[in-house]
XYZ file of N, CA and C in Angstrom:
819
model
N 27.507 22.208 -18.842
C 27.359 23.506 -19.431
C 26.569 23.106 -20.835
N 25.657 23.875 -21.130
C 24.935 23.526 -22.160
C 25.708 23.564 -23.501
N 25.160 23.208 -24.472
C 25.721 23.282 -26.074
C 26.039 24.469 -26.394
N 27.001 24.706 -27.016
C 27.455 26.408 -27.599
C 28.250 26.136 -28.881
N 28.009 27.077 -29.821
C 29.037 27.181 -30.995
C 30.210 27.749 -30.678
N 31.196 27.184 -30.955
C 32.511 27.683 -30.844
C 32.973 28.245 -32.088
N 33.322 29.400 -31.970
C 33.605 30.262 -33.196
C 35.304 30.314 -33.560
N 35.615 30.673 -34.410
C 37.037 30.979 -34.540
C 37.843 29.702 -35.249
N 36.916 28.820 -35.870
C 37.795 27.989 -36.650
C 37.025 27.625 -38.105
N 36.990 29.020 -38.455
C 36.768 29.182 -39.831
C 35.136 29.760 -40.238
N 34.410 29.781 -41.017
C 33.317 30.631 -41.163
C 32.242 29.888 -40.408
N 32.139 28.497 -40.381
C 30.940 28.035 -39.476
C 31.386 27.643 -37.978
N 32.655 27.559 -37.773
C 33.129 26.983 -36.364
C 32.294 25.743 -36.169
N 32.663 25.161 -34.959
C 32.087 23.755 -34.524
C 31.007 24.284 -33.339
N 30.063 23.152 -33.462
C 29.067 23.156 -32.338
C 29.385 22.050 -31.427
N 29.638 22.575 -30.256
C 30.290 21.740 -29.108
C 29.379 21.679 -27.769
N 29.487 20.605 -27.138
C 28.906 20.528 -25.806
C 30.131 20.253 -24.969
N 30.264 21.122 -24.095
C 31.483 21.063 -22.763
C 30.971 21.172 -21.448
N 31.346 19.783 -20.908
C 30.824 19.211 -19.892
C 31.880 19.019 -18.684
N 31.914 19.152 -17.415
C 32.722 19.031 -16.448
C 33.246 19.973 -16.004
N 34.470 19.765 -15.080
C 35.009 20.881 -14.517
C 35.982 21.334 -15.563
N 36.325 22.720 -15.725
C 37.245 22.995 -16.928
C 38.787 22.707 -16.569
N 38.839 22.399 -15.097
C 40.444 22.105 -14.909
C 40.667 20.516 -14.723
N 39.567 19.659 -15.266
C 39.650 18.173 -15.230
C 40.238 17.770 -16.609
N 40.931 16.696 -16.539
C 41.558 15.945 -17.516
C 40.484 16.022 -18.760
N 41.005 16.609 -19.876
C 40.150 16.734 -21.146
C 40.012 15.354 -21.968
N 38.713 15.082 -22.364
C 38.472 13.988 -23.196
C 37.492 14.523 -24.232
N 37.832 14.232 -25.229
C 37.057 14.674 -26.602
C 36.433 13.568 -27.347
N 34.973 13.404 -27.357
C 34.283 12.281 -27.805
C 33.875 12.648 -29.340
N 34.217 12.005 -30.251
C 33.789 12.221 -31.632
C 33.097 11.094 -32.153
N 31.736 11.732 -32.528
C 30.945 10.653 -33.396
C 31.086 10.096 -34.760
N 30.597 9.239 -35.046
C 30.884 8.674 -36.566
C 29.794 9.217 -37.768
N 29.898 8.620 -38.803
C 29.496 9.113 -39.941
C 27.633 9.010 -39.737
N 27.109 10.156 -40.080
C 25.678 10.121 -40.064
C 25.229 10.250 -38.386
N 26.167 10.723 -37.658
C 25.860 10.660 -36.193
C 25.892 12.314 -35.900
N 25.964 12.318 -34.365
C 25.969 13.824 -33.858
C 26.758 13.632 -32.453
N 26.811 14.538 -31.701
C 27.210 14.705 -30.496
C 26.223 13.654 -29.370
N 25.077 13.615 -29.923
C 24.117 12.969 -29.099
C 24.127 11.421 -29.015
N 24.954 11.019 -29.769
C 25.454 9.588 -30.120
C 26.460 9.116 -28.660
N 26.835 10.152 -27.909
C 27.544 10.008 -26.511
C 26.642 10.579 -25.313
N 25.584 11.053 -25.608
C 24.639 11.792 -24.495
C 24.417 10.839 -23.115
N 24.702 9.707 -23.294
C 24.779 8.853 -22.124
C 26.175 8.324 -21.483
N 26.907 8.414 -22.381
C 28.388 8.345 -21.788
C 28.866 9.318 -21.036
N 28.546 10.499 -21.887
C 29.236 11.633 -21.173
C 28.829 12.113 -19.679
N 27.808 12.006 -19.216
C 27.459 12.179 -17.670
C 28.012 11.255 -16.694
N 28.545 9.927 -17.252
C 29.174 9.263 -16.600
C 30.456 9.393 -16.404
N 31.137 10.259 -17.258
C 32.488 10.730 -17.538
C 32.711 12.163 -16.625
N 31.752 12.963 -16.847
C 31.943 14.166 -16.593
C 32.305 14.560 -15.012
N 32.092 13.608 -14.194
C 32.539 13.797 -13.023
C 34.295 13.426 -12.635
N 34.680 13.211 -13.625
C 36.055 12.553 -13.529
C 36.840 13.488 -14.554
N 36.195 14.012 -15.828
C 36.912 14.582 -16.869
C 36.169 15.677 -17.242
N 36.754 16.469 -18.085
C 36.252 17.803 -18.822
C 35.855 17.061 -20.221
N 34.812 16.824 -20.436
C 33.968 16.184 -21.567
C 33.699 16.864 -22.818
N 34.384 17.020 -23.756
C 34.055 18.023 -24.831
C 33.640 17.020 -26.068
N 32.044 17.238 -26.285
C 31.465 16.505 -27.656
C 31.315 17.536 -28.835
N 32.090 17.337 -29.767
C 31.802 18.360 -31.038
C 30.995 17.616 -31.946
N 30.203 18.571 -33.041
C 29.471 17.910 -33.987
C 30.507 18.065 -35.020
N 31.105 16.846 -35.811
C 31.974 17.237 -36.848
C 31.167 17.902 -38.214
N 32.042 18.398 -38.977
C 31.869 19.100 -39.922
C 30.736 18.250 -40.666
N 29.658 18.844 -41.446
C 28.844 18.249 -42.161
C 27.728 17.426 -41.333
N 27.594 17.551 -40.231
C 26.896 16.964 -39.140
C 26.344 17.984 -38.044
N 24.923 17.625 -37.732
C 24.444 18.021 -36.433
C 24.415 19.631 -36.561
N 24.838 20.210 -35.421
C 24.658 21.491 -35.193
C 25.723 22.457 -36.152
N 26.855 21.620 -36.602
C 27.918 22.643 -37.328
C 27.628 22.359 -38.580
N 27.385 21.510 -39.349
C 26.923 21.380 -40.729
C 27.888 21.735 -41.775
N 27.528 22.186 -42.833
C 28.585 22.718 -43.835
C 28.644 21.709 -44.873
N 29.453 21.745 -45.965
C 29.494 20.839 -46.921
C 30.808 20.511 -47.456
N 31.684 21.273 -46.854
C 33.254 21.338 -47.160
C 34.304 20.844 -46.004
N 35.528 20.469 -46.626
C 36.162 20.083 -45.406
C 35.955 18.692 -44.917
N 35.360 17.875 -45.339
C 34.358 16.806 -44.739
C 35.384 15.604 -44.380
N 36.631 15.361 -45.067
C 37.278 14.219 -44.907
C 37.897 14.093 -43.572
N 38.401 13.057 -43.302
C 39.394 12.893 -42.068
C 40.514 13.659 -41.955
N 41.289 14.065 -42.713
C 42.424 15.212 -42.445
C 41.796 16.454 -42.294
N 41.013 16.968 -42.985
C 40.411 18.409 -42.585
C 39.836 18.132 -41.529
N 38.853 17.226 -40.966
C 37.928 17.329 -39.634
C 39.014 17.286 -38.905
N 40.245 16.585 -38.721
C 41.100 16.353 -37.763
C 41.885 17.818 -37.695
N 42.103 18.570 -38.711
C 42.618 19.964 -38.543
C 41.437 20.805 -37.705
N 40.285 20.784 -38.114
C 39.313 21.323 -37.237
C 39.389 21.072 -35.639
N 39.601 19.519 -35.317
C 39.821 19.378 -33.758
C 41.039 19.731 -33.423
N 42.138 19.530 -34.206
C 43.334 20.084 -33.688
C 43.332 21.938 -33.381
N 42.357 22.317 -34.386
C 42.446 24.013 -33.989
C 41.356 24.244 -32.745
N 40.610 23.463 -32.418
C 39.560 23.461 -31.367
C 40.498 23.193 -30.123
N 41.275 22.374 -30.094
C 42.085 21.964 -28.914
C 42.991 23.118 -28.550
N 43.605 23.944 -29.593
C 44.566 25.126 -29.535
C 43.569 26.212 -29.160
N 42.544 26.386 -29.526
C 41.916 27.702 -29.308
C 41.056 27.504 -27.566
N 40.918 26.105 -27.076
C 40.504 25.847 -25.755
C 41.638 25.867 -24.894
N 42.943 25.835 -25.612
C 44.164 25.750 -24.639
C 44.145 24.403 -23.886
N 43.833 23.419 -24.374
C 43.732 21.848 -23.643
C 45.132 21.650 -23.862
N 45.631 20.591 -22.881
C 46.819 19.918 -22.964
C 46.392 18.560 -22.410
N 47.358 17.386 -22.621
C 47.235 16.077 -22.376
C 45.893 15.538 -22.613
N 45.659 15.575 -23.575
C 44.249 15.287 -24.074
C 44.003 13.989 -24.545
N 42.792 13.342 -24.122
C 42.412 12.063 -24.815
C 41.232 12.127 -25.843
N 41.340 11.863 -27.047
C 40.606 11.903 -28.068
C 40.050 10.482 -28.323
N 38.651 10.269 -28.351
C 37.729 8.865 -28.653
C 37.168 9.298 -29.916
N 37.296 8.424 -30.656
C 36.581 8.414 -32.020
C 35.604 7.117 -32.102
N 34.507 7.109 -32.631
C 33.496 6.086 -32.991
C 33.494 6.322 -34.492
N 33.734 4.912 -35.148
C 33.593 4.768 -36.501
C 34.277 5.700 -37.410
N 33.605 6.408 -38.080
C 34.602 7.649 -39.061
C 35.247 8.303 -38.024
N 34.833 8.759 -36.570
C 35.301 9.495 -35.808
C 36.766 8.859 -35.486
N 36.865 7.775 -35.488
C 38.322 7.056 -35.096
C 39.237 7.704 -36.109
N 38.720 7.803 -37.583
C 39.975 8.357 -38.638
C 40.170 9.724 -38.070
N 39.250 10.558 -37.592
C 39.436 12.062 -37.264
C 40.102 12.157 -35.964
N 40.095 11.095 -35.182
C 40.767 10.949 -33.726
C 42.387 11.130 -34.316
N 42.691 9.998 -35.069
C 44.043 9.967 -35.490
C 44.523 11.050 -36.194
N 43.788 11.632 -36.960
C 44.043 12.777 -37.953
C 44.372 13.891 -37.110
N 43.633 14.161 -35.868
C 43.921 15.236 -34.732
C 45.085 14.853 -34.058
N 45.514 13.541 -33.812
C 46.694 13.436 -33.176
C 47.912 13.587 -33.764
N 47.830 13.209 -34.890
C 48.872 13.416 -35.807
C 49.215 14.910 -36.125
N 48.137 15.708 -35.772
C 48.240 17.411 -36.137
C 48.363 18.257 -35.064
N 48.358 17.449 -33.935
C 48.472 18.428 -32.559
C 49.171 17.527 -31.756
N 50.372 18.207 -30.967
C 50.885 17.694 -29.944
C 50.056 17.675 -28.655
N 48.750 18.290 -28.523
C 48.226 18.251 -27.574
C 47.672 16.946 -27.030
N 47.460 16.007 -27.913
C 46.878 14.804 -27.732
C 47.837 13.681 -27.314
N 47.615 13.136 -25.965
C 48.526 12.117 -25.574
C 47.855 10.613 -25.233
N 46.506 10.768 -25.426
C 45.679 9.331 -25.722
C 44.735 9.057 -26.753
N 44.543 7.967 -26.808
C 43.600 7.704 -28.195
C 42.617 6.467 -27.561
N 41.339 6.522 -28.050
C 40.103 5.688 -28.093
C 39.607 5.479 -29.438
N 39.528 4.021 -29.857
C 39.159 3.891 -31.072
C 37.911 2.824 -30.634
N 36.709 3.454 -31.130
C 35.655 2.727 -31.202
C 35.005 2.022 -32.255
N 34.982 0.629 -32.407
C 34.524 -0.083 -33.461
C 34.694 0.540 -34.897
N 36.012 0.634 -35.261
C 36.326 1.025 -36.410
C 37.493 0.092 -36.844
N 37.336 -0.831 -37.740
C 38.533 -1.708 -38.393
C 39.499 -0.875 -39.234
N 40.872 -1.277 -39.282
C 41.845 -0.518 -39.945
C 41.416 0.032 -41.163
N 41.009 -0.818 -42.042
C 40.680 -0.391 -43.423
C 39.206 -0.923 -43.809
N 38.880 -1.311 -45.257
C 37.654 -1.951 -45.557
C 38.053 -3.337 -45.949
N 39.305 -3.820 -45.777
C 39.448 -5.013 -46.161
C 38.356 -6.190 -46.009
N 37.842 -6.236 -44.668
C 36.849 -7.034 -44.527
C 35.658 -6.520 -43.964
N 35.136 -5.346 -44.474
C 34.106 -4.566 -44.225
C 32.825 -5.457 -44.960
N 31.869 -5.313 -43.989
C 30.552 -6.066 -44.719
C 29.526 -4.893 -44.879
N 29.088 -4.263 -45.994
C 28.470 -3.140 -45.835
C 26.678 -3.703 -46.333
N 25.705 -3.167 -46.059
C 24.436 -3.445 -46.458
C 24.234 -3.508 -47.876
N 23.316 -4.290 -48.456
C 23.343 -4.091 -49.713
C 22.601 -3.159 -50.439
N 23.202 -2.514 -51.491
C 22.740 -0.986 -51.910
C 23.243 0.094 -51.040
N 24.218 -0.056 -50.094
C 24.782 1.124 -49.721
C 25.670 2.052 -50.322
N 26.131 1.402 -51.501
C 26.730 2.195 -52.316
C 26.355 3.275 -53.073
N 24.899 3.178 -53.233
C 24.120 3.784 -54.001
C 23.991 5.376 -53.217
N 24.152 5.340 -52.005
C 24.169 6.410 -51.433
C 25.386 7.323 -51.841
N 26.478 6.850 -52.344
C 27.727 7.876 -52.737
C 27.560 8.015 -54.052
N 26.768 7.616 -54.991
C 26.554 7.757 -56.443
C 26.562 9.332 -56.842
N 27.309 9.535 -57.786
C 27.142 11.249 -58.213
C 25.920 11.506 -58.428
N 25.060 12.314 -57.938
C 23.946 12.646 -58.569
C 22.951 12.085 -57.562
N 22.828 10.460 -58.006
C 21.985 9.770 -57.254
C 21.927 9.945 -55.809
N 23.373 9.906 -54.822
C 23.335 9.800 -53.781
C 22.470 10.890 -52.960
N 22.989 12.229 -53.416
C 22.194 13.427 -52.598
C 20.494 13.312 -52.874
N 20.256 12.992 -53.914
C 19.062 12.707 -54.140
C 18.298 11.933 -53.295
N 18.816 10.726 -53.120
C 18.469 9.508 -52.385
C 18.556 10.094 -50.609
N 19.421 10.748 -50.563
C 19.445 11.708 -48.951
C 18.510 12.615 -48.750
N 18.070 13.665 -49.695
C 17.051 14.279 -49.524
C 15.637 13.548 -49.438
N 15.325 12.294 -50.053
C 14.159 11.879 -50.156
C 13.994 10.749 -49.457
N 14.933 10.375 -48.496
C 14.731 9.557 -47.444
C 13.683 9.398 -46.599
N 12.766 8.735 -46.405
C 11.773 8.746 -45.668
C 12.329 8.298 -43.970
N 11.588 8.732 -42.979
C 11.937 8.018 -41.640
C 11.945 6.588 -41.498
N 10.902 5.683 -42.275
C 11.144 4.226 -41.934
C 12.240 3.594 -42.617
N 12.865 4.128 -43.866
C 13.732 3.734 -44.544
C 15.257 4.269 -43.974
N 15.348 5.272 -43.128
C 16.313 5.589 -42.478
C 16.484 4.838 -40.959
N 15.554 4.620 -40.779
C 15.653 3.732 -39.297
C 16.010 2.208 -39.657
N 15.489 1.927 -40.842
C 15.879 0.587 -41.082
C 17.435 0.414 -41.452
N 17.904 1.512 -42.021
C 19.425 1.508 -42.275
C 20.033 1.696 -41.014
N 19.781 2.426 -39.972
C 20.520 2.734 -38.682
C 20.516 1.185 -38.029
N 19.477 0.555 -38.263
C 19.427 -0.792 -37.431
C 20.744 -1.616 -37.744
N 21.445 -1.420 -38.874
C 22.777 -2.314 -39.078
C 23.969 -1.635 -38.242
N 23.584 -0.294 -37.724
C 24.709 -0.152 -36.950
C 24.732 -0.261 -35.520
N 23.539 -1.354 -35.107
C 23.771 -1.810 -33.681
C 23.610 -3.447 -33.704
N 23.777 -3.925 -32.747
C 23.517 -5.464 -32.585
C 22.066 -5.790 -32.999
N 22.052 -7.083 -33.814
C 20.578 -7.641 -33.906
C 19.816 -7.623 -32.965
N 18.514 -6.836 -32.990
C 17.533 -6.761 -31.823
C 17.653 -5.399 -31.074
N 18.613 -4.691 -31.147
C 18.687 -3.295 -30.219
C 17.937 -2.514 -31.255
N 16.963 -1.533 -30.457
C 16.119 -0.680 -30.825
C 16.920 0.511 -30.710
N 17.579 1.320 -31.722
C 18.164 2.458 -31.535
C 17.570 3.583 -30.874
N 16.159 3.335 -31.193
C 15.058 4.592 -30.532
C 15.456 4.471 -28.925
N 15.641 3.602 -28.357
C 15.883 3.463 -27.020
C 16.887 4.386 -26.362
N 17.979 4.499 -27.485
C 19.364 4.994 -27.028
C 19.257 6.406 -26.924
N 18.383 7.260 -27.411
C 18.475 8.930 -27.164
C 17.087 9.187 -26.511
N 17.191 10.334 -25.616
C 16.089 10.880 -25.076
C 15.047 11.339 -26.124
N 15.456 11.600 -27.629
C 14.565 11.832 -28.757
C 14.340 10.697 -29.456
N 13.468 9.721 -29.470
C 13.320 8.352 -30.250
C 13.707 8.746 -31.852
N 13.643 9.887 -32.331
C 13.962 10.071 -33.632
C 15.241 10.796 -33.790
N 16.092 10.593 -32.962
C 17.352 11.389 -32.948
C 18.177 10.936 -34.173
N 18.214 9.745 -34.052
C 19.005 9.329 -35.373
C 18.410 9.651 -36.664
N 17.008 9.632 -36.945
C 16.617 9.954 -38.197
C 16.929 11.558 -38.579
N 17.001 12.392 -37.180
C 17.396 13.755 -37.285
C 18.733 13.883 -37.716
N 19.627 13.135 -37.082
C 20.989 13.380 -37.356
C 21.167 12.900 -39.068
N 20.737 11.847 -39.333
C 20.760 11.675 -40.835
C 20.387 12.599 -41.516
N 19.485 13.226 -41.587
C 18.734 14.239 -42.274
C 19.670 15.695 -42.129
N 20.346 15.886 -40.994
C 21.364 17.082 -40.951
C 22.464 16.858 -41.645
N 22.834 15.521 -41.895
C 23.870 15.289 -42.618
C 24.264 15.813 -44.042
N 25.400 16.349 -44.040
C 25.440 16.829 -45.680
C 25.258 15.752 -46.525
N 24.828 15.583 -47.553
C 24.656 14.485 -48.716
C 25.976 14.394 -49.377
N 27.060 15.047 -48.873
C 28.460 14.741 -49.443
C 29.065 13.745 -48.746
N 28.627 13.628 -47.460
C 29.456 12.678 -46.464
C 29.451 11.121 -47.106
N 28.166 10.661 -47.625
C 28.602 9.287 -47.706
C 29.731 8.977 -49.165
N 29.868 9.653 -50.005
C 30.925 9.558 -50.840
C 32.145 9.829 -50.018
N 32.288 10.686 -49.135
C 33.577 10.748 -48.452
C 33.889 9.586 -47.711
N 32.729 8.709 -47.070
C 33.235 7.913 -46.280
C 33.084 6.690 -47.171
N 32.269 6.376 -48.108
C 32.302 5.088 -48.669
C 33.060 4.947 -49.966
N 33.766 6.018 -50.427
C 34.550 5.980 -51.648
C 35.818 6.543 -51.357
N 36.021 7.852 -50.863
C 37.289 8.259 -50.559
C 37.736 7.829 -49.595
N 37.319 7.371 -48.605
C 37.786 7.005 -47.438
C 38.253 5.462 -47.638
N 37.856 4.739 -48.353
C 37.990 3.264 -48.771
C 39.551 3.343 -49.639
N 39.643 4.416 -50.208
C 41.022 4.746 -51.138
C 42.048 4.922 -49.859
N 41.629 5.975 -49.031
C 42.658 6.544 -48.251
C 43.136 5.335 -47.090
N 42.345 4.639 -46.731
C 42.732 3.575 -45.856
C 43.416 2.447 -46.481
N 42.996 2.179 -47.719
C 44.073 1.104 -48.319
C 45.138 1.697 -48.432
N 45.510 2.757 -48.585
C 46.959 3.339 -48.605
C 47.617 3.206 -47.280
N 46.936 3.915 -46.335
C 47.383 4.170 -44.804
C 46.458 3.812 -43.744
N 46.231 2.304 -43.555
C 45.206 1.996 -42.466
C 45.336 2.416 -41.218
N 44.477 2.449 -40.616
C 44.489 2.794 -39.275
C 45.455 2.230 -38.229
N 45.699 0.843 -38.266
C 46.721 0.329 -37.608
C 48.169 0.768 -38.063
N 48.200 1.177 -39.232
C 49.714 1.739 -39.430
C 49.703 3.007 -38.939
N 48.834 3.942 -38.945
C 48.792 5.323 -38.553
C 48.905 5.128 -36.729
N 48.493 4.061 -36.286
C 48.732 3.914 -35.020
C 50.109 3.648 -34.530
N 50.719 3.053 -35.275
C 52.296 2.517 -35.160
C 52.976 3.878 -35.353
N 52.735 4.415 -36.401
C 53.593 5.844 -36.726
C 53.265 6.944 -35.378
N 52.313 7.170 -34.899
C 51.924 7.936 -33.632
C 52.679 7.543 -32.283
N 52.613 5.961 -32.208
C 53.164 5.663 -30.937
C 52.740 6.191 -29.573
N 51.312 6.413 -29.588
C 50.595 6.977 -28.434
C 49.870 5.877 -27.705
N 49.618 5.622 -26.532
C 48.824 4.666 -25.651
C 47.459 4.723 -26.389
N 46.987 3.503 -26.575
C 45.704 3.396 -27.486
C 44.793 2.282 -26.945
N 43.504 2.781 -26.666
C 42.338 1.699 -26.243
C 41.554 1.407 -27.574
N 41.348 0.088 -27.885
C 40.417 -0.063 -28.837
C 39.172 -0.752 -28.086
N 37.969 -0.217 -28.471
C 36.852 -0.875 -28.077
C 36.003 -1.630 -29.203
N 35.458 -2.669 -29.090
C 34.820 -3.244 -30.278
C 33.773 -4.419 -29.802
N 32.600 -4.235 -30.273
C 31.337 -4.815 -30.126
C 31.553 -6.250 -30.615
N 31.214 -7.404 -29.975
C 31.313 -8.632 -30.256
C 30.584 -9.253 -31.522
N 29.441 -8.207 -31.685
C 28.372 -8.376 -32.735
C 28.254 -7.383 -33.653
N 29.405 -6.669 -34.091
C 29.728 -5.527 -35.098
C 29.399 -6.335 -36.411
N 28.221 -5.581 -36.878
C 27.793 -6.173 -38.377
C 28.746 -5.539 -39.649
N 29.428 -4.688 -39.255
C 30.460 -3.875 -40.368
C 31.859 -4.618 -40.504
N 32.312 -4.812 -39.170
C 33.656 -5.263 -39.339
C 33.748 -6.561 -38.211
N 34.617 -7.429 -38.975
C 34.925 -8.667 -38.031
C 35.571 -8.511 -36.697
N 34.950 -8.938 -35.772
C 35.535 -8.467 -34.235
C 36.951 -8.975 -34.367
N 37.233 -10.389 -34.438
C 38.393 -11.084 -34.148
C 39.845 -10.504 -35.032
N 39.375 -10.176 -36.521
C 40.306 -9.666 -37.210
C 40.616 -8.452 -36.884
N 39.644 -7.450 -36.642
C 40.061 -6.011 -36.148
C 40.870 -6.159 -34.806
N 40.441 -7.069 -33.865
C 41.205 -7.031 -32.460
C 42.550 -7.506 -32.618
N 42.654 -8.648 -33.579
C 44.031 -8.932 -33.900
C 45.034 -7.869 -34.410
N 44.558 -7.092 -35.595
C 45.368 -6.185 -36.060
C 45.795 -5.100 -35.302
N 44.742 -4.753 -34.225
C 45.284 -3.494 -33.450
C 46.155 -3.979 -32.457
N 45.861 -5.266 -31.680
C 46.703 -5.832 -30.724
C 48.049 -6.007 -31.316
N 48.247 -6.077 -32.532
C 49.705 -6.196 -32.905
C 50.311 -4.819 -32.981
N 49.580 -3.637 -32.640
C 50.280 -2.439 -33.039
C 50.708 -1.952 -31.358
N 50.232 -2.971 -30.346
C 50.609 -2.817 -28.882
C 49.433 -2.045 -28.111
N 48.159 -1.963 -28.987
C 47.075 -1.143 -28.223
C 46.343 -2.183 -27.432
N 45.541 -1.445 -26.371
C 44.889 -2.448 -25.519
C 43.479 -2.774 -26.169
N 43.016 -3.847 -26.441
C 41.773 -4.035 -27.044
C 40.719 -4.711 -25.979
N 39.555 -4.114 -26.042
C 38.431 -4.682 -25.115
C 37.491 -5.160 -25.947
N 36.799 -6.197 -26.029
C 35.303 -6.670 -26.641
C 34.429 -6.381 -25.714
N 33.326 -5.570 -25.874
C 31.954 -5.525 -25.259
C 31.073 -6.256 -25.967
N 30.855 -7.352 -25.008
C 30.065 -8.513 -25.483
C 28.747 -8.213 -25.455
N 28.074 -8.789 -26.637
C 26.668 -8.350 -27.110
C 26.278 -6.998 -27.857
N 27.410 -6.047 -27.605
C 27.153 -4.620 -28.475
C 27.559 -5.011 -29.967
N 26.927 -4.166 -30.661
C 27.281 -4.029 -32.342
C 28.000 -3.054 -32.514
N 27.846 -2.343 -33.639
C 28.890 -1.435 -34.320
C 28.953 -0.266 -33.235
N 27.972 0.115 -32.241
C 27.696 1.386 -31.432
C 27.698 1.207 -30.180
N 28.740 0.655 -29.470
C 28.532 0.376 -27.889
C 28.345 1.681 -27.291
N 28.677 2.998 -27.955
C 28.534 4.023 -27.116
C 27.103 4.508 -26.829
N 26.334 3.759 -27.757
C 24.747 4.051 -27.372
C 24.173 2.794 -26.676
N 24.597 1.752 -27.385
C 24.135 0.279 -26.898
C 24.654 0.005 -25.597
N 25.986 0.225 -25.013
C 26.290 -0.040 -23.698
C 27.048 0.994 -23.326
N 26.558 2.243 -22.997
C 27.246 3.389 -22.617
C 28.290 3.070 -21.165
N 27.493 2.504 -20.479
C 28.230 2.323 -18.919
C 29.444 1.500 -19.164
N 29.430 0.516 -20.182
C 30.503 -0.404 -20.381
C 31.687 0.693 -20.736
N 31.215 1.617 -21.975
C 32.325 2.291 -22.671
C 33.055 3.185 -21.605
N 31.962 3.867 -20.833
C 32.488 4.996 -19.523
C 33.471 4.207 -18.951
N 33.162 3.222 -18.423
C 34.158 2.238 -17.279
C 35.221 2.009 -18.059
N 35.373 1.332 -19.407
C 36.716 1.056 -19.829
C 37.365 2.323 -20.080
N 36.771 3.479 -20.694
C 37.546 4.559 -20.884
C 38.279 5.105 -19.659
N 37.383 5.022 -18.427
C 37.970 5.572 -17.118
C 39.200 4.715 -16.717
N 38.984 3.513 -16.897
C 39.999 2.587 -16.431
C 41.369 2.785 -17.210
N 41.058 2.871 -18.657
C 42.313 3.043 -19.423
C 43.114 4.276 -18.896
N 42.411 5.340 -18.412
C 42.939 6.563 -18.108
C 43.639 6.563 -16.708
N 43.045 5.300 -15.958
C 43.441 5.468 -14.546
C 42.444 6.374 -13.702
N 41.192 6.572 -14.048
C 40.279 7.171 -13.169
C 39.256 6.257 -12.777
């Protein structure tokens, strides 16, 4: 099924791609900060023969857009409402980076979620390593100005940090400029939501604590060369919750675009498919 806007979730609705047999086990794939549903474009076809694969653009991103209700709890409510509207049960929700926060928020607000997959997201920012100057994107006034003025070469330079050293993100999409397009489509308010507000929220309630509270079967995937979050520390914290943790050798922060076949195989294996 081609991409379509799904109405009924408020003024804007969510833009989604819905693939696979309608009666198959539902799998919702959530992208991260600055991304779009295209960040699973090479994972989804590998899973659509076994699952009903649903890829939304989160609020403030891609074809959904908008500038309000951008934090993880609000995004989670939107995903929970989507599950209700599509009448999906026994759902697996997978989230990459900021999408991991949204996946857990949706699980906490919907009894339809039964399994969780977290991709390259540490429980909090305790050991995070962000690029120099990254905080300027969240500065009041200056951040939105920098977002509007960002030239493609500078966007591409920033995106490189989201993959293992040497990986060319332009090869990960059918459109080599997809990463730039996604960044430009993002709401200029998102950097503050992720870099400032999210830091505070996770300091109080980190994702590993949220997992313990939910008690749902969880798979954690983490690239061995993630430049944002230490692989060993992140793996240890999630294993302590009882989650199954798989390290994807050679991948950076975005194995869904760097190693799509490995991600698809690990998700299918976790779900017994």
